[in-house]
Short mmCIF file of C-alpha atoms and ligand atoms in Angstrom, two decimals:
data_model
loop_
_atom_site.label_atom_id
_atom_site.label_comp_id
_atom_site.label_asym_id
_atom_site.label_seq_id
_atom_site.Cartn_x
_atom_site.Cartn_y
_atom_site.Cartn_z
CA ARG U 7 22.13 201.47 155.49
CA ASP U 8 21.00 203.03 152.25
CA ASN U 9 19.14 200.98 149.69
CA LEU U 10 22.08 200.42 147.44
CA SER U 11 24.44 199.03 150.04
CA GLN U 12 21.61 196.94 151.39
CA ALA U 13 21.10 195.51 147.93
CA LEU U 14 24.81 194.95 147.49
CA LEU U 15 24.86 193.02 150.71
CA GLY U 16 22.09 190.85 149.31
CA PHE U 17 19.50 191.43 152.00
CA ASP U 18 16.04 190.33 151.09
CA ASP U 19 14.29 193.64 151.25
CA PRO U 20 11.30 193.79 148.91
CA ILE U 21 11.40 197.60 148.87
CA VAL U 22 14.91 197.50 147.47
CA ASP U 23 13.80 195.04 144.80
CA ILE U 24 11.04 197.29 143.58
CA GLU U 25 13.15 200.40 143.54
CA ILE U 26 16.08 198.98 141.69
CA ASP U 27 14.30 196.56 139.38
CA ASP U 28 11.28 198.41 138.29
CA ASP U 29 12.28 200.63 135.48
CA PHE U 30 13.92 198.66 132.73
CA GLU U 31 12.86 196.01 130.29
CA ILE U 32 14.68 192.69 130.30
CA GLY U 33 14.89 190.69 127.10
CA ALA U 34 17.11 188.10 125.44
CA SER U 35 19.55 190.63 124.04
CA THR U 36 19.99 192.62 127.27
CA ILE U 37 20.66 189.36 129.09
CA ARG U 38 23.15 188.14 126.50
CA GLU U 39 24.98 191.47 126.66
CA ALA U 40 24.96 191.43 130.44
CA MET U 41 26.50 187.96 130.53
CA ASP U 42 29.16 188.87 127.99
CA ALA U 43 29.98 192.08 129.86
CA GLY U 44 30.30 190.21 133.15
CA GLU U 45 27.37 192.10 134.64
CA ILE U 46 25.69 188.78 135.36
CA MET U 47 28.02 186.81 137.60
CA PRO U 48 27.92 184.27 140.38
CA TRP U 49 28.01 185.65 143.89
CA PHE U 50 28.88 183.17 146.57
CA GLN U 51 27.26 182.21 149.84
CA PRO U 52 29.30 180.16 152.33
CA GLN U 53 28.21 176.84 153.83
CA ALA U 54 29.68 175.98 157.23
CA GLU U 55 29.80 172.74 159.16
CA PHE U 56 27.77 172.81 162.38
CA ASP U 57 30.37 170.55 163.98
CA ASN U 58 33.36 172.84 163.82
CA GLY U 59 32.19 175.98 162.06
CA LYS U 60 34.47 175.43 159.09
CA VAL U 61 33.35 176.86 155.75
CA VAL U 62 33.73 173.98 153.30
CA ALA U 63 31.57 175.02 150.36
CA VAL U 64 29.89 177.92 148.62
CA GLU U 65 26.70 178.15 146.59
CA ALA U 66 26.96 180.22 143.43
CA LEU U 67 23.93 182.49 143.07
CA ALA U 68 23.36 184.55 139.95
CA ARG U 69 23.46 188.30 140.40
CA TRP U 70 23.13 190.97 137.80
CA ARG U 71 24.96 194.13 138.77
CA ARG U 72 24.42 196.80 136.20
CA ARG U 73 27.03 199.35 135.29
CA ASP U 74 25.15 201.93 137.35
CA GLY U 75 25.66 199.69 140.37
CA ARG U 76 22.09 198.55 140.68
CA ILE U 77 21.33 194.91 141.38
CA VAL U 78 18.78 192.79 139.56
CA ARG U 79 17.76 189.74 141.53
CA PRO U 80 17.47 186.25 140.02
CA SER U 81 13.74 186.18 140.68
CA ARG U 82 13.49 189.01 138.17
CA PHE U 83 15.71 187.74 135.35
CA ILE U 84 15.79 183.94 135.63
CA PRO U 85 12.17 183.63 134.50
CA VAL U 86 13.09 185.70 131.44
CA ILE U 87 16.11 183.51 130.80
CA GLU U 88 13.90 180.44 130.98
CA ARG U 89 11.26 181.94 128.71
CA GLU U 90 13.90 182.93 126.15
CA GLY U 91 15.49 179.48 126.16
CA MET U 92 18.80 180.80 127.52
CA VAL U 93 19.13 178.62 130.59
CA ASP U 94 21.97 176.53 129.19
CA ALA U 95 23.96 179.67 128.54
CA LEU U 96 23.38 180.84 132.11
CA THR U 97 24.39 177.51 133.67
CA ASP U 98 27.54 177.32 131.56
CA HIS U 99 28.38 180.93 132.45
CA MET U 100 27.87 180.25 136.17
CA LEU U 101 29.96 177.07 136.02
CA VAL U 102 32.82 178.76 134.18
CA HIS U 103 33.05 181.64 136.63
CA ALA U 104 32.50 179.50 139.73
CA CYS U 105 35.37 177.26 138.55
CA ARG U 106 37.61 180.27 137.98
CA TRP U 107 36.96 181.52 141.49
CA LYS U 108 37.49 178.07 142.90
CA ARG U 109 40.97 178.05 141.37
CA VAL U 110 41.69 181.42 142.96
CA TRP U 111 40.65 180.06 146.37
CA ASP U 112 42.67 176.88 145.77
CA ARG U 113 45.75 179.02 145.36
CA MET U 114 44.94 180.71 148.68
CA ALA U 115 44.75 177.25 150.28
CA LEU U 116 41.03 177.77 150.79
CA ARG U 117 39.44 174.44 149.97
CA LEU U 118 35.86 175.02 148.88
CA ASN U 119 33.42 172.89 147.00
CA ILE U 120 31.19 174.86 144.67
CA SER U 121 27.45 174.39 144.19
CA VAL U 122 25.74 175.59 141.05
CA ASN U 123 21.98 175.68 140.49
CA VAL U 124 20.70 173.93 137.40
CA SER U 125 17.34 174.54 135.87
CA PRO U 126 14.55 171.98 135.27
CA THR U 127 15.17 172.01 131.52
CA THR U 128 18.62 170.57 132.20
CA LEU U 129 16.94 167.31 133.05
CA SER U 130 15.92 166.83 129.42
CA ASP U 131 19.33 167.84 128.05
CA ALA U 132 21.12 164.56 127.38
CA GLY U 133 24.34 166.35 126.41
CA CYS U 134 24.75 168.37 129.60
CA ALA U 135 26.87 165.84 131.48
CA ASP U 136 29.60 165.85 128.82
CA ARG U 137 29.40 169.63 128.54
CA TYR U 138 29.66 170.29 132.27
CA GLN U 139 32.52 167.80 132.56
CA LYS U 140 34.40 169.59 129.82
CA ILE U 141 33.80 173.01 131.38
CA VAL U 142 35.05 172.06 134.83
CA GLU U 143 37.98 169.99 133.61
CA ASP U 144 39.05 172.73 131.19
CA HIS U 145 39.28 174.95 134.27
CA GLY U 146 41.29 172.43 136.23
CA VAL U 147 38.45 171.55 138.59
CA ASP U 148 37.49 168.03 139.62
CA PRO U 149 33.76 167.28 139.08
CA ALA U 150 33.81 165.70 142.55
CA ASP U 151 34.30 169.22 143.98
CA VAL U 152 31.23 170.51 142.16
CA VAL U 153 27.66 170.02 143.34
CA LEU U 154 24.75 170.58 140.98
CA GLU U 155 21.56 171.71 142.73
CA ILE U 156 18.19 170.85 141.31
CA THR U 157 14.93 171.66 143.02
CA GLU U 158 12.85 168.85 144.37
CA SER U 159 9.78 170.02 142.48
CA SER U 160 11.54 170.08 139.11
CA VAL U 161 12.91 166.57 139.57
CA MET U 162 9.50 165.27 140.51
CA ALA U 163 7.85 166.96 137.53
CA ASP U 164 9.50 164.42 135.22
CA LEU U 165 11.24 161.80 137.27
CA ALA U 166 11.53 159.18 134.55
CA GLY U 167 12.91 161.68 132.06
CA GLY U 168 15.36 163.26 134.47
CA LEU U 169 16.74 160.09 135.96
CA SER U 170 19.08 159.20 133.10
CA VAL U 171 20.59 162.70 132.97
CA LEU U 172 21.08 162.75 136.73
CA ALA U 173 22.65 159.29 136.68
CA ARG U 174 25.00 160.42 133.93
CA LEU U 175 26.05 163.51 135.89
CA ARG U 176 26.66 161.38 138.95
CA LEU U 177 28.79 158.95 136.93
CA LYS U 178 30.99 161.86 135.88
CA GLY U 179 31.59 162.48 139.56
CA PHE U 180 29.42 165.55 140.14
CA GLY U 181 27.64 165.83 143.45
CA LEU U 182 23.87 166.11 143.12
CA SER U 183 21.84 168.16 145.55
CA ILE U 184 18.08 168.19 145.98
CA ASP U 185 17.26 171.85 146.54
CA ASP U 186 14.31 173.36 148.42
CA PHE U 187 13.63 169.99 149.96
CA GLY U 188 10.25 169.61 151.61
CA THR U 189 8.38 171.66 149.05
CA GLY U 190 8.20 169.17 146.19
CA TYR U 191 6.01 166.27 147.26
CA SER U 192 8.45 163.49 146.47
CA SER U 193 7.98 160.04 147.89
CA LEU U 194 10.65 158.01 149.58
CA ALA U 195 10.47 155.47 146.78
CA GLN U 196 11.14 158.16 144.19
CA LEU U 197 13.94 159.80 146.13
CA SER U 198 15.78 156.58 146.71
CA GLN U 199 15.98 156.00 142.95
CA ILE U 200 17.94 159.17 142.32
CA PRO U 201 21.69 159.21 142.99
CA PHE U 202 21.60 162.35 145.15
CA THR U 203 24.55 163.14 147.38
CA GLU U 204 23.04 166.10 149.25
CA LEU U 205 19.73 167.37 150.53
CA LYS U 206 18.98 171.05 151.20
CA ILE U 207 16.23 171.72 153.67
CA ASP U 208 14.17 174.62 152.37
CA GLN U 209 14.53 177.83 154.30
CA GLY U 210 10.77 177.95 154.83
CA PHE U 211 11.14 175.16 157.40
CA VAL U 212 14.09 176.76 159.14
CA VAL U 213 12.53 180.16 159.78
CA GLY U 214 10.51 179.95 162.97
CA ALA U 215 11.19 176.24 163.53
CA ARG U 216 11.95 176.79 167.20
CA GLU U 217 8.44 177.92 167.90
CA GLN U 218 6.70 175.70 165.38
CA PRO U 219 6.77 171.98 166.12
CA ARG U 220 5.45 171.11 162.67
CA LYS U 221 8.37 172.76 160.98
CA ARG U 222 10.73 171.05 163.38
CA ALA U 223 9.11 167.74 162.52
CA VAL U 224 9.81 168.29 158.82
CA ILE U 225 13.43 169.14 159.59
CA GLU U 226 13.81 166.06 161.77
CA ALA U 227 12.31 163.84 159.08
CA SER U 228 14.62 165.37 156.46
CA LEU U 229 17.66 164.76 158.65
CA GLU U 230 16.61 161.19 159.26
CA LEU U 231 16.09 160.64 155.55
CA GLY U 232 19.46 162.18 154.80
CA ARG U 233 21.17 159.89 157.28
CA LYS U 234 19.43 156.81 155.91
CA LEU U 235 20.27 157.64 152.31
CA GLY U 236 23.80 158.73 153.20
CA LEU U 237 23.32 162.34 152.06
CA ASP U 238 24.97 165.51 153.25
CA VAL U 239 22.27 167.72 154.70
CA VAL U 240 22.39 171.50 154.35
CA ALA U 241 19.96 173.81 156.13
CA GLU U 242 19.14 176.88 154.04
CA GLY U 243 18.19 180.25 155.44
CA VAL U 244 19.92 180.02 158.82
CA GLU U 245 19.53 183.59 160.04
CA THR U 246 19.71 183.51 163.83
CA LEU U 247 21.77 182.03 166.62
CA ASP U 248 18.65 180.26 167.82
CA GLU U 249 18.27 178.52 164.49
CA TRP U 250 21.94 177.59 164.45
CA GLN U 251 21.72 176.13 167.92
CA MET U 252 18.56 174.15 167.22
CA LEU U 253 19.98 172.67 164.00
CA ALA U 254 23.32 171.90 165.65
CA GLU U 255 21.49 170.01 168.39
CA MET U 256 19.62 168.09 165.72
CA HIS U 257 22.97 167.09 164.15
CA CYS U 258 22.39 168.83 160.87
CA GLY U 259 25.51 168.79 158.69
CA LEU U 260 25.89 172.21 157.10
CA ALA U 261 24.42 175.68 157.51
CA GLN U 262 23.88 178.28 154.83
CA GLY U 263 22.28 181.63 155.53
CA TYR U 264 22.60 185.26 156.55
CA LEU U 265 23.94 184.28 159.98
CA ILE U 266 27.15 183.29 158.22
CA SER U 267 26.89 185.69 155.32
CA ALA U 268 24.62 186.90 152.56
CA PRO U 269 25.91 186.03 149.07
CA VAL U 270 28.99 188.13 148.27
CA THR U 271 31.18 188.67 145.22
CA GLY U 272 34.02 186.27 144.49
CA ALA U 273 36.47 188.99 145.47
CA GLU U 274 34.86 189.43 148.89
CA LEU U 275 34.43 185.77 149.75
CA ALA U 276 37.83 184.95 151.22
CA GLY U 277 37.56 187.90 153.62
CA VAL U 278 34.10 186.82 154.73
CA VAL U 279 35.32 183.28 155.34
CA SER U 280 38.31 184.41 157.38
CA ARG U 281 36.20 186.73 159.57
CA TRP U 282 33.47 184.17 160.27
CA ARG U 283 33.48 182.55 163.71
CA ARG U 284 31.16 179.77 164.70
CA PRO U 285 28.73 180.89 167.40
CA GLU U 286 29.72 179.93 170.93
CA LEU U 287 26.86 177.88 172.25
P1 LIG R 330 18.03 178.71 146.01
O1 LIG R 330 18.94 177.92 145.14
O2 LIG R 330 17.17 177.95 146.97
O3 LIG R 330 18.93 179.78 146.74
C1 LIG R 330 18.76 180.20 148.05
C2 LIG R 330 18.16 181.58 148.10
O4 LIG R 330 18.01 181.96 149.47
C3 LIG R 330 19.04 182.67 147.48
O5 LIG R 330 18.18 183.62 146.91
C4 LIG R 330 19.73 183.26 148.69
O6 LIG R 330 20.19 184.58 148.49
C5 LIG R 330 18.62 183.21 149.70
N1 LIG R 330 19.11 183.19 151.06
C6 LIG R 330 20.31 182.81 151.50
N2 LIG R 330 20.41 182.88 152.84
C7 LIG R 330 19.23 183.33 153.28
C8 LIG R 330 18.71 183.61 154.58
O7 LIG R 330 19.36 183.45 155.60
N3 LIG R 330 17.42 184.04 154.64
C9 LIG R 330 16.66 184.21 153.53
N4 LIG R 330 15.41 184.63 153.69
N5 LIG R 330 17.11 183.95 152.28
C10 LIG R 330 18.38 183.51 152.16
P2 LIG R 330 18.46 184.22 145.47
O8 LIG R 330 19.91 184.41 145.28
O9 LIG R 330 17.54 185.39 145.32
O10 LIG R 330 18.04 183.07 144.51
C11 LIG R 330 16.71 182.65 144.42
C12 LIG R 330 16.60 181.40 143.56
O11 LIG R 330 16.97 181.68 142.21
C13 LIG R 330 17.58 180.30 144.01
O12 LIG R 330 17.04 179.61 145.10
C14 LIG R 330 17.68 179.48 142.76
O13 LIG R 330 16.61 178.59 142.67
C15 LIG R 330 17.54 180.53 141.66
N6 LIG R 330 18.89 180.80 141.14
C16 LIG R 330 19.84 181.63 141.61
N7 LIG R 330 20.94 181.60 140.83
C17 LIG R 330 20.66 180.70 139.84
C18 LIG R 330 21.40 180.22 138.70
O14 LIG R 330 22.55 180.57 138.44
N8 LIG R 330 20.77 179.30 137.89
C19 LIG R 330 19.51 178.87 138.15
N9 LIG R 330 18.97 177.97 137.31
N10 LIG R 330 18.79 179.29 139.21
C20 LIG R 330 19.37 180.20 140.04
MG1 LIG R 331 20.19 176.44 145.36
MG1 LIG R 332 17.41 176.25 147.94
MG1 LIG R 333 15.18 177.91 148.65
#
């Protein structure tokens, strides 16, 4: 594969990142223009149930595809967006386009929940619950079919402050997911206060878990916690059959990762879903 198609497929190849990202400056105005021009868009990565292999949800991941076809990864532009105070604009943009795609899939009888990542600053934005509700309802989407992902570390950075916003979002019906779980040092007491509906085990624990008992222990503890708190549990970064099998045996709920598919454009997603077959174990 050449570098471009590799990048388009979303593979995590650091060499590709350097080559395609290195030579242009990113600032507030380039980002604004890129959003307005539809160069920055959600791509979608499927989540499948271990039980029956069915794809039931997608995570929207921001991708910037420039007119010349080159891809800028979120790790390159999201820090700029945060620094420039443009995170709200990005989240709204991602929600709008994820909802539009959801409606397309609805019409194809493809029932998919959508997950959208929200940034730590959202937790101090008292107005976001009303705004997100308006966005999804204006697009004919039920907030109950939308999951907002927030990283464990950002929730824990200001638990007291974030709690009221999270509670408000939950009251509107949004699902709330704790992202990159296992990396954020939360306590059980803190977690149980937050009305989460989903827990995403960080991919760092999934990679190599078969050989590394300590990683497996973290996964087992996360699954146990999820069961006790009544949360859906998603394993991130499932790349191999081995990992799928191990997590299936551990009764994990959902898998997300390159084994199923890298993130793809909205237009490609339905094809990916229809071609995907659960591994025969
Ligand atoms: P995340 O929310 O934890 O997203 C999962 C990341 O893992 C994605 O990276 C995804 O492409 C990657 N990934 C998926 N499957 C695999 C796999 O099997 N193996 C490996 N090694 N990686 C896998 P991506 O798209 O580069 O996003 C990185 C982070 O940027 C995301 O982490 C999220 O925190 C942030 N992000 C992405 N889009 C948005 C957005 O629209 N808004 C905000 N606030 N943050 C975003
Ligand atoms: Mg996420
Ligand atoms: Mg994650
Ligand atoms: Mg992660």
